């Protein structure tokens, strides 16, 4: 479930330093270089106690190789089954790509501030995912689908460079059947593509919503998130109703190492989800 806690912080690991073994149950290839790993903790007590909220992440640890922050992309209503959708880009994620079902990794979490459930309820929520950004939003989409009547509307805008780069497409039908308006968009079409060609921001002008009762949750590259905030402002959605999830290199995930410091904020614990207004001045600085 999305959390209702007044502090909006979401569930926390009892011991944030402690990693627990987790077994890979299934690996689903999504698009080239991106796989979804379904995992479960091997210790049934850990499995039973673990809870997370949409927008949080875990630290995936491969001994001798390293640790990486990866969003949790499964349904929070079934927290014993954890999914992580991962692009192989470096030490940990490349090593993960060499593993198979039955192999074990170590995992600690959950970490981070989730999408703001209280602020979203009752509104028209526009979910904007740039490429792999949608992984951090899939848990929220499951929640919106299950309780669609709690929202004035739900629209998913998923952007990719090419049609072959769109993933979770097999779930579009279920999301649409639940009353979610799903609009994929690609930078460059091909013979198979009859959808929109352009940028996710192009689609804002065509949305039917009351901007005073709308909110945006967005995850993708920094320039895209700045552009989405501008597009939202263009249709009247205020910056404090636009929420972005930041990806920054991180190591400890518990506000000690400073690697993920972003202006006065630590992305690992103050984020990764921020109201756009609260970080716009830092997001405008390239490579911060
Ligand atoms: C909150 C959060 C959620 C995230 N969720 C996801 C997710 O759901 N899925 C996902 O795939 N990723 C996600 N990430 C990103 C992921 O944590 C990073 O990509 C992480 O660095 C991968 O670890 P790695 O060891 O595989 O890569 P690293 O080895 O750390 O490499 C990462 C990048 O740095 C470059 N690099 C490495 N070493 C050097 C060097 N010496 N000089 C120059 N460049 C170098 C690599 O080429 C690569 O592009 C998330 C990050 C955060 C903060």
Short mmCIF file of C-alpha atoms and ligand atoms in Angstrom, two decimals:
data_model
loop_
_atom_site.label_atom_id
_atom_site.label_comp_id
_atom_site.label_asym_id
_atom_site.label_seq_id
_atom_site.Cartn_x
_atom_site.Cartn_y
_atom_site.Cartn_z
CA UNK A 1 0.00 0.00 0.00
CA UNK A 2 0.98 3.61 -0.45
CA UNK A 3 1.70 4.95 3.05
CA UNK A 4 -0.64 7.17 4.98
CA UNK A 5 1.95 8.09 7.59
CA UNK A 6 1.73 11.79 8.45
CA UNK A 7 5.45 12.25 7.89
CA UNK A 8 5.17 10.75 4.39
CA UNK A 9 8.44 8.92 4.94
CA UNK A 10 7.25 5.41 4.19
CA UNK A 11 8.47 2.14 5.71
CA UNK A 12 12.07 1.94 6.97
CA UNK A 13 14.51 -0.95 7.35
CA UNK A 14 14.79 -2.03 11.00
CA UNK A 15 18.59 -2.15 10.59
CA UNK A 16 19.52 -0.13 7.48
CA UNK A 17 23.10 -1.48 7.43
CA UNK A 18 22.10 -5.13 7.37
CA UNK A 19 21.78 -6.92 4.05
CA UNK A 20 19.68 -10.05 3.81
CA UNK A 21 20.04 -12.88 1.28
CA UNK A 22 17.39 -12.88 -1.44
CA UNK A 23 16.86 -15.51 -4.13
CA UNK A 24 16.19 -14.69 -7.78
CA UNK A 25 12.91 -16.39 -8.68
CA UNK A 26 12.51 -15.17 -12.23
CA UNK A 27 14.25 -12.91 -14.75
CA UNK A 28 12.16 -11.15 -17.38
CA UNK A 29 14.01 -9.53 -20.30
CA UNK A 30 12.28 -6.18 -20.92
CA UNK A 31 14.26 -4.47 -23.69
CA UNK A 32 17.92 -5.01 -24.70
CA UNK A 33 20.12 -4.46 -21.64
CA UNK A 34 17.18 -4.20 -19.22
CA UNK A 35 15.84 -7.07 -17.14
CA UNK A 36 13.32 -7.38 -14.33
CA UNK A 37 14.44 -9.56 -11.40
CA UNK A 38 11.74 -11.07 -9.19
CA UNK A 39 13.26 -11.78 -5.79
CA UNK A 40 12.26 -13.09 -2.39
CA UNK A 41 14.15 -13.01 0.90
CA UNK A 42 15.34 -16.48 1.79
CA UNK A 43 14.60 -15.99 5.51
CA UNK A 44 10.81 -16.30 5.96
CA UNK A 45 10.90 -13.92 8.97
CA UNK A 46 12.57 -11.20 6.93
CA UNK A 47 10.11 -11.83 4.12
CA UNK A 48 7.13 -11.55 6.46
CA UNK A 49 8.33 -8.33 8.10
CA UNK A 50 9.37 -6.45 4.95
CA UNK A 51 7.13 -3.58 3.74
CA UNK A 52 7.74 -0.86 1.18
CA UNK A 53 5.91 2.03 -0.47
CA UNK A 54 5.74 3.18 -4.09
CA UNK A 55 8.84 5.18 -5.02
CA UNK A 56 11.23 3.59 -2.50
CA UNK A 57 14.39 1.70 -3.41
CA UNK A 58 16.62 -1.11 -2.15
CA UNK A 59 20.41 -1.45 -2.13
CA UNK A 60 21.35 -4.58 -4.11
CA UNK A 61 24.66 -6.01 -2.96
CA UNK A 62 26.89 -8.46 -4.79
CA UNK A 63 29.75 -9.39 -2.42
CA UNK A 64 33.15 -8.61 -3.89
CA UNK A 65 31.61 -6.37 -6.53
CA UNK A 66 29.55 -3.65 -4.89
CA UNK A 67 26.15 -2.22 -4.15
CA UNK A 68 23.66 -0.32 -6.31
CA UNK A 69 20.46 1.61 -5.53
CA UNK A 70 17.56 0.17 -7.50
CA UNK A 71 13.87 1.20 -7.35
CA UNK A 72 11.35 -1.35 -6.20
CA UNK A 73 8.96 -1.88 -9.11
CA UNK A 74 6.58 -4.56 -7.83
CA UNK A 75 3.17 -4.37 -6.17
CA UNK A 76 3.41 -3.11 -2.57
CA UNK A 77 0.31 -5.17 -1.75
CA UNK A 78 2.45 -8.32 -2.10
CA UNK A 79 5.70 -7.21 -0.43
CA UNK A 80 7.07 -10.75 -0.14
CA UNK A 81 7.71 -10.65 -3.90
CA UNK A 82 10.12 -7.88 -4.89
CA UNK A 83 10.77 -6.81 -8.46
CA UNK A 84 13.68 -4.65 -9.63
CA UNK A 85 14.01 -3.55 -13.25
CA UNK A 86 17.69 -2.98 -13.99
CA UNK A 87 19.73 -1.61 -16.87
CA UNK A 88 23.23 -3.12 -17.06
CA UNK A 89 25.53 -0.07 -16.99
CA UNK A 90 28.41 -0.83 -14.64
CA UNK A 91 29.97 -3.09 -12.02
CA UNK A 92 26.97 -4.30 -10.04
CA UNK A 93 24.37 -4.19 -12.78
CA UNK A 94 26.65 -6.01 -15.28
CA UNK A 95 27.33 -8.71 -12.70
CA UNK A 96 23.61 -8.97 -11.98
CA UNK A 97 23.03 -9.54 -15.70
CA UNK A 98 25.21 -12.68 -15.47
CA UNK A 99 23.06 -14.25 -12.72
CA UNK A 100 20.27 -16.76 -13.23
CA UNK A 101 17.09 -17.81 -11.44
CA UNK A 102 18.06 -19.66 -8.25
CA UNK A 103 21.12 -17.46 -7.62
CA UNK A 104 21.23 -15.34 -4.47
CA UNK A 105 22.14 -11.71 -3.91
CA UNK A 106 22.05 -9.54 -0.79
CA UNK A 107 19.58 -6.78 -0.30
CA UNK A 108 18.98 -4.02 2.29
CA UNK A 109 16.14 -1.56 2.46
CA UNK A 110 13.69 -0.11 1.84
CA UNK A 111 15.08 3.42 1.62
CA UNK A 112 13.89 6.83 0.57
CA UNK A 113 10.88 9.06 0.60
CA UNK A 114 8.05 7.55 -1.48
CA UNK A 115 5.65 9.24 -3.90
CA UNK A 116 3.37 11.46 -1.74
CA UNK A 117 0.24 9.33 -1.39
CA UNK A 118 -1.71 11.90 0.61
CA UNK A 119 -1.02 14.68 -1.88
CA UNK A 120 -2.10 12.53 -4.83
CA UNK A 121 -5.35 11.13 -3.54
CA UNK A 122 -8.45 12.63 -5.18
CA UNK A 123 -6.45 14.30 -7.94
CA UNK A 124 -5.83 13.64 -11.60
CA UNK A 125 -2.36 12.10 -11.44
CA UNK A 126 -0.16 12.37 -14.51
CA UNK A 127 2.62 9.77 -14.36
CA UNK A 128 5.53 10.74 -16.60
CA UNK A 129 8.25 8.13 -17.09
CA UNK A 130 11.30 8.74 -19.24
CA UNK A 131 12.81 5.40 -20.26
CA UNK A 132 13.78 3.38 -17.19
CA UNK A 133 12.20 6.08 -14.97
CA UNK A 134 8.92 4.19 -15.24
CA UNK A 135 10.40 1.46 -13.02
CA UNK A 136 10.18 3.80 -10.02
CA UNK A 137 6.51 4.42 -10.83
CA UNK A 138 5.19 0.94 -11.58
CA UNK A 139 4.33 0.29 -7.92
CA UNK A 140 2.28 3.51 -7.86
CA UNK A 141 0.54 2.52 -11.11
CA UNK A 142 -0.52 -0.81 -9.54
CA UNK A 143 -1.97 1.16 -6.62
CA UNK A 144 -3.80 3.58 -8.94
CA UNK A 145 -5.21 0.64 -10.92
CA UNK A 146 -6.45 -1.12 -7.77
CA UNK A 147 -8.08 2.04 -6.36
CA UNK A 148 -8.83 3.98 -9.53
CA UNK A 149 -11.99 5.41 -7.92
CA UNK A 150 -9.83 7.30 -5.41
CA UNK A 151 -8.38 9.51 -8.15
CA UNK A 152 -10.02 12.08 -10.43
CA UNK A 153 -8.00 10.61 -13.29
CA UNK A 154 -4.79 8.72 -13.98
CA UNK A 155 -2.72 9.25 -17.12
CA UNK A 156 0.58 7.50 -17.85
CA UNK A 157 2.94 9.16 -20.34
CA UNK A 158 5.84 6.83 -21.11
CA UNK A 159 8.60 8.09 -23.36
CA UNK A 160 11.40 6.15 -25.07
CA UNK A 161 13.84 6.87 -27.86
CA UNK A 162 12.49 4.04 -30.07
CA UNK A 163 9.39 1.79 -29.96
CA UNK A 164 11.68 -1.13 -29.06
CA UNK A 165 12.78 0.80 -25.96
CA UNK A 166 9.30 0.85 -24.38
CA UNK A 167 8.86 -1.76 -21.67
CA UNK A 168 6.06 -3.04 -19.39
CA UNK A 169 3.99 -2.84 -22.60
CA UNK A 170 2.43 -6.23 -21.82
CA UNK A 171 0.81 -4.53 -18.80
CA UNK A 172 -0.76 -1.66 -20.75
CA UNK A 173 -3.95 -3.67 -21.36
CA UNK A 174 -4.50 -4.32 -17.64
CA UNK A 175 -3.75 -0.69 -16.76
CA UNK A 176 -6.18 0.55 -19.42
CA UNK A 177 -8.85 -1.95 -18.29
CA UNK A 178 -8.55 -0.43 -14.81
CA UNK A 179 -9.33 3.03 -16.22
CA UNK A 180 -5.81 4.39 -16.69
CA UNK A 181 -5.10 6.42 -19.83
CA UNK A 182 -1.75 5.08 -21.12
CA UNK A 183 0.03 7.12 -23.80
CA UNK A 184 3.43 5.91 -24.98
CA UNK A 185 5.53 8.29 -27.06
CA UNK A 186 8.80 7.78 -28.91
CA UNK A 187 11.48 10.17 -30.21
CA UNK A 188 11.67 8.25 -33.47
CA UNK A 189 9.02 5.89 -34.90
CA UNK A 190 9.39 2.91 -37.22
CA UNK A 191 7.14 0.88 -39.53
CA UNK A 192 5.51 -0.82 -36.51
CA UNK A 193 4.63 2.46 -34.77
CA UNK A 194 1.33 4.27 -35.16
CA UNK A 195 1.49 6.20 -31.87
CA UNK A 196 2.80 9.65 -31.06
CA UNK A 197 6.29 10.65 -32.20
CA UNK A 198 7.87 13.44 -30.20
CA UNK A 199 8.44 14.21 -26.53
CA UNK A 200 6.33 13.40 -23.47
CA UNK A 201 5.99 17.14 -22.91
CA UNK A 202 4.12 17.46 -26.27
CA UNK A 203 1.24 15.50 -24.74
CA UNK A 204 0.47 17.91 -21.89
CA UNK A 205 -1.50 20.34 -24.05
CA UNK A 206 -3.86 17.51 -25.08
CA UNK A 207 -4.70 16.37 -21.53
CA UNK A 208 -8.21 16.97 -20.25
CA UNK A 209 -7.82 17.84 -16.57
CA UNK A 210 -8.46 20.52 -13.98
CA UNK A 211 -4.95 21.87 -13.27
CA UNK A 212 -5.92 22.99 -9.77
CA UNK A 213 -6.77 19.36 -8.99
CA UNK A 214 -3.91 17.67 -10.84
CA UNK A 215 -0.47 16.41 -9.82
CA UNK A 216 2.48 15.06 -11.77
CA UNK A 217 4.87 12.33 -10.70
CA UNK A 218 7.92 12.23 -12.93
CA UNK A 219 11.12 10.21 -13.20
CA UNK A 220 13.67 10.39 -15.97
CA UNK A 221 16.80 12.27 -16.99
CA UNK A 222 17.20 15.69 -15.30
CA UNK A 223 16.62 17.77 -18.47
CA UNK A 224 13.42 15.84 -19.11
CA UNK A 225 12.17 16.51 -15.57
CA UNK A 226 12.85 20.23 -15.96
CA UNK A 227 10.98 20.18 -19.28
CA UNK A 228 8.06 18.27 -17.72
CA UNK A 229 7.79 20.85 -14.92
CA UNK A 230 7.70 23.62 -17.54
CA UNK A 231 5.04 21.74 -19.56
CA UNK A 232 2.98 21.20 -16.41
CA UNK A 233 3.24 24.91 -15.59
CA UNK A 234 2.14 25.62 -19.16
CA UNK A 235 -1.20 23.89 -18.51
CA UNK A 236 -1.54 25.49 -15.07
CA UNK A 237 -0.17 22.76 -12.75
CA UNK A 238 1.83 24.41 -9.95
CA UNK A 239 5.44 23.42 -9.23
CA UNK A 240 4.50 22.21 -5.74
CA UNK A 241 2.17 19.68 -7.39
CA UNK A 242 4.96 18.27 -9.56
CA UNK A 243 6.99 15.53 -7.86
CA UNK A 244 10.24 14.22 -9.31
CA UNK A 245 12.40 11.24 -8.35
CA UNK A 246 16.14 11.89 -8.60
CA UNK A 247 18.86 9.39 -9.42
CA UNK A 248 22.25 10.22 -7.95
CA UNK A 249 25.25 8.03 -7.21
CA UNK A 250 24.91 6.78 -3.68
CA UNK A 251 26.78 4.40 -1.42
CA UNK A 252 25.51 4.25 2.17
CA UNK A 253 21.82 5.18 1.61
CA UNK A 254 21.66 6.35 5.25
CA UNK A 255 22.84 9.96 4.98
CA UNK A 256 26.41 9.31 6.12
CA UNK A 257 28.70 9.20 3.12
CA UNK A 258 27.53 12.40 1.38
CA UNK A 259 27.92 10.91 -2.10
CA UNK A 260 24.34 11.71 -3.04
CA UNK A 261 24.36 15.24 -1.62
CA UNK A 262 22.32 17.57 -3.84
CA UNK A 263 22.50 21.15 -2.61
CA UNK A 264 21.39 20.94 1.03
CA UNK A 265 19.60 17.63 0.43
CA UNK A 266 20.68 14.00 0.65
CA UNK A 267 18.89 12.15 -2.12
CA UNK A 268 19.01 8.84 -0.22
CA UNK A 269 16.85 10.04 2.67
CA UNK A 270 15.40 13.48 1.84
CA UNK A 271 14.50 11.98 -1.57
CA UNK A 272 14.60 10.38 -4.02
CA UNK A 273 11.13 11.99 -4.39
CA UNK A 274 11.04 15.78 -4.07
CA UNK A 275 8.46 18.46 -4.84
CA UNK A 276 9.86 20.15 -7.92
CA UNK A 277 9.60 23.63 -6.32
CA UNK A 278 11.90 22.56 -3.49
CA UNK A 279 14.79 21.55 -5.77
CA UNK A 280 14.24 23.48 -9.02
CA UNK A 281 17.20 25.81 -8.40
CA UNK A 282 19.57 22.83 -8.00
CA UNK A 283 18.10 20.85 -10.88
CA UNK A 284 18.83 23.83 -13.12
CA UNK A 285 22.58 23.36 -12.45
CA UNK A 286 24.00 20.82 -14.96
CA UNK A 287 25.78 17.80 -13.40
CA UNK A 288 25.02 18.82 -9.79
C1 LIG B 1 17.04 6.14 -5.92
C2 LIG B 1 17.65 5.46 -7.13
C3 LIG B 1 16.90 4.53 -7.82
C4 LIG B 1 17.45 3.88 -8.93
N1 LIG B 1 16.69 2.96 -9.58
C5 LIG B 1 17.22 2.29 -10.61
C6 LIG B 1 16.46 1.27 -11.27
O1 LIG B 1 15.29 1.01 -10.93
N2 LIG B 1 17.04 0.60 -12.27
C7 LIG B 1 18.34 0.87 -12.69
O2 LIG B 1 18.83 0.20 -13.61
N3 LIG B 1 19.08 1.84 -12.10
C8 LIG B 1 18.55 2.54 -11.06
N4 LIG B 1 19.32 3.49 -10.42
C9 LIG B 1 20.65 3.81 -10.96
C10 LIG B 1 21.71 2.86 -10.42
O3 LIG B 1 21.80 2.95 -9.01
C11 LIG B 1 23.08 3.28 -11.01
O4 LIG B 1 23.06 3.12 -12.41
C12 LIG B 1 24.24 2.51 -10.38
O5 LIG B 1 25.40 3.30 -10.53
C13 LIG B 1 24.49 1.16 -11.03
O6 LIG B 1 25.57 0.56 -10.35
P1 LIG B 1 26.73 -0.21 -11.11
O7 LIG B 1 27.72 -0.65 -10.09
O8 LIG B 1 26.15 -1.23 -12.02
O9 LIG B 1 27.31 0.90 -12.04
P2 LIG B 1 28.69 1.72 -11.81
O10 LIG B 1 29.86 0.81 -11.97
O11 LIG B 1 28.56 2.51 -10.57
O12 LIG B 1 28.61 2.66 -13.10
C14 LIG B 1 27.54 3.62 -13.23
C15 LIG B 1 27.84 4.56 -14.39
O13 LIG B 1 29.07 5.22 -14.15
C16 LIG B 1 29.95 4.98 -15.22
N5 LIG B 1 31.28 4.78 -14.66
C17 LIG B 1 31.67 3.82 -13.82
N6 LIG B 1 32.95 3.96 -13.51
C18 LIG B 1 33.37 5.07 -14.15
C19 LIG B 1 34.60 5.76 -14.23
N7 LIG B 1 35.71 5.34 -13.58
N8 LIG B 1 34.68 6.88 -14.99
C20 LIG B 1 33.62 7.30 -15.67
N9 LIG B 1 32.41 6.70 -15.64
C21 LIG B 1 32.30 5.61 -14.89
C22 LIG B 1 29.46 3.72 -15.90
O14 LIG B 1 29.82 3.69 -17.26
C23 LIG B 1 28.00 3.87 -15.73
O15 LIG B 1 27.44 4.70 -16.72
C24 LIG B 1 18.78 4.18 -9.34
C25 LIG B 1 19.53 5.12 -8.64
C26 LIG B 1 18.96 5.77 -7.54
C27 LIG B 1 19.77 6.77 -6.80
#
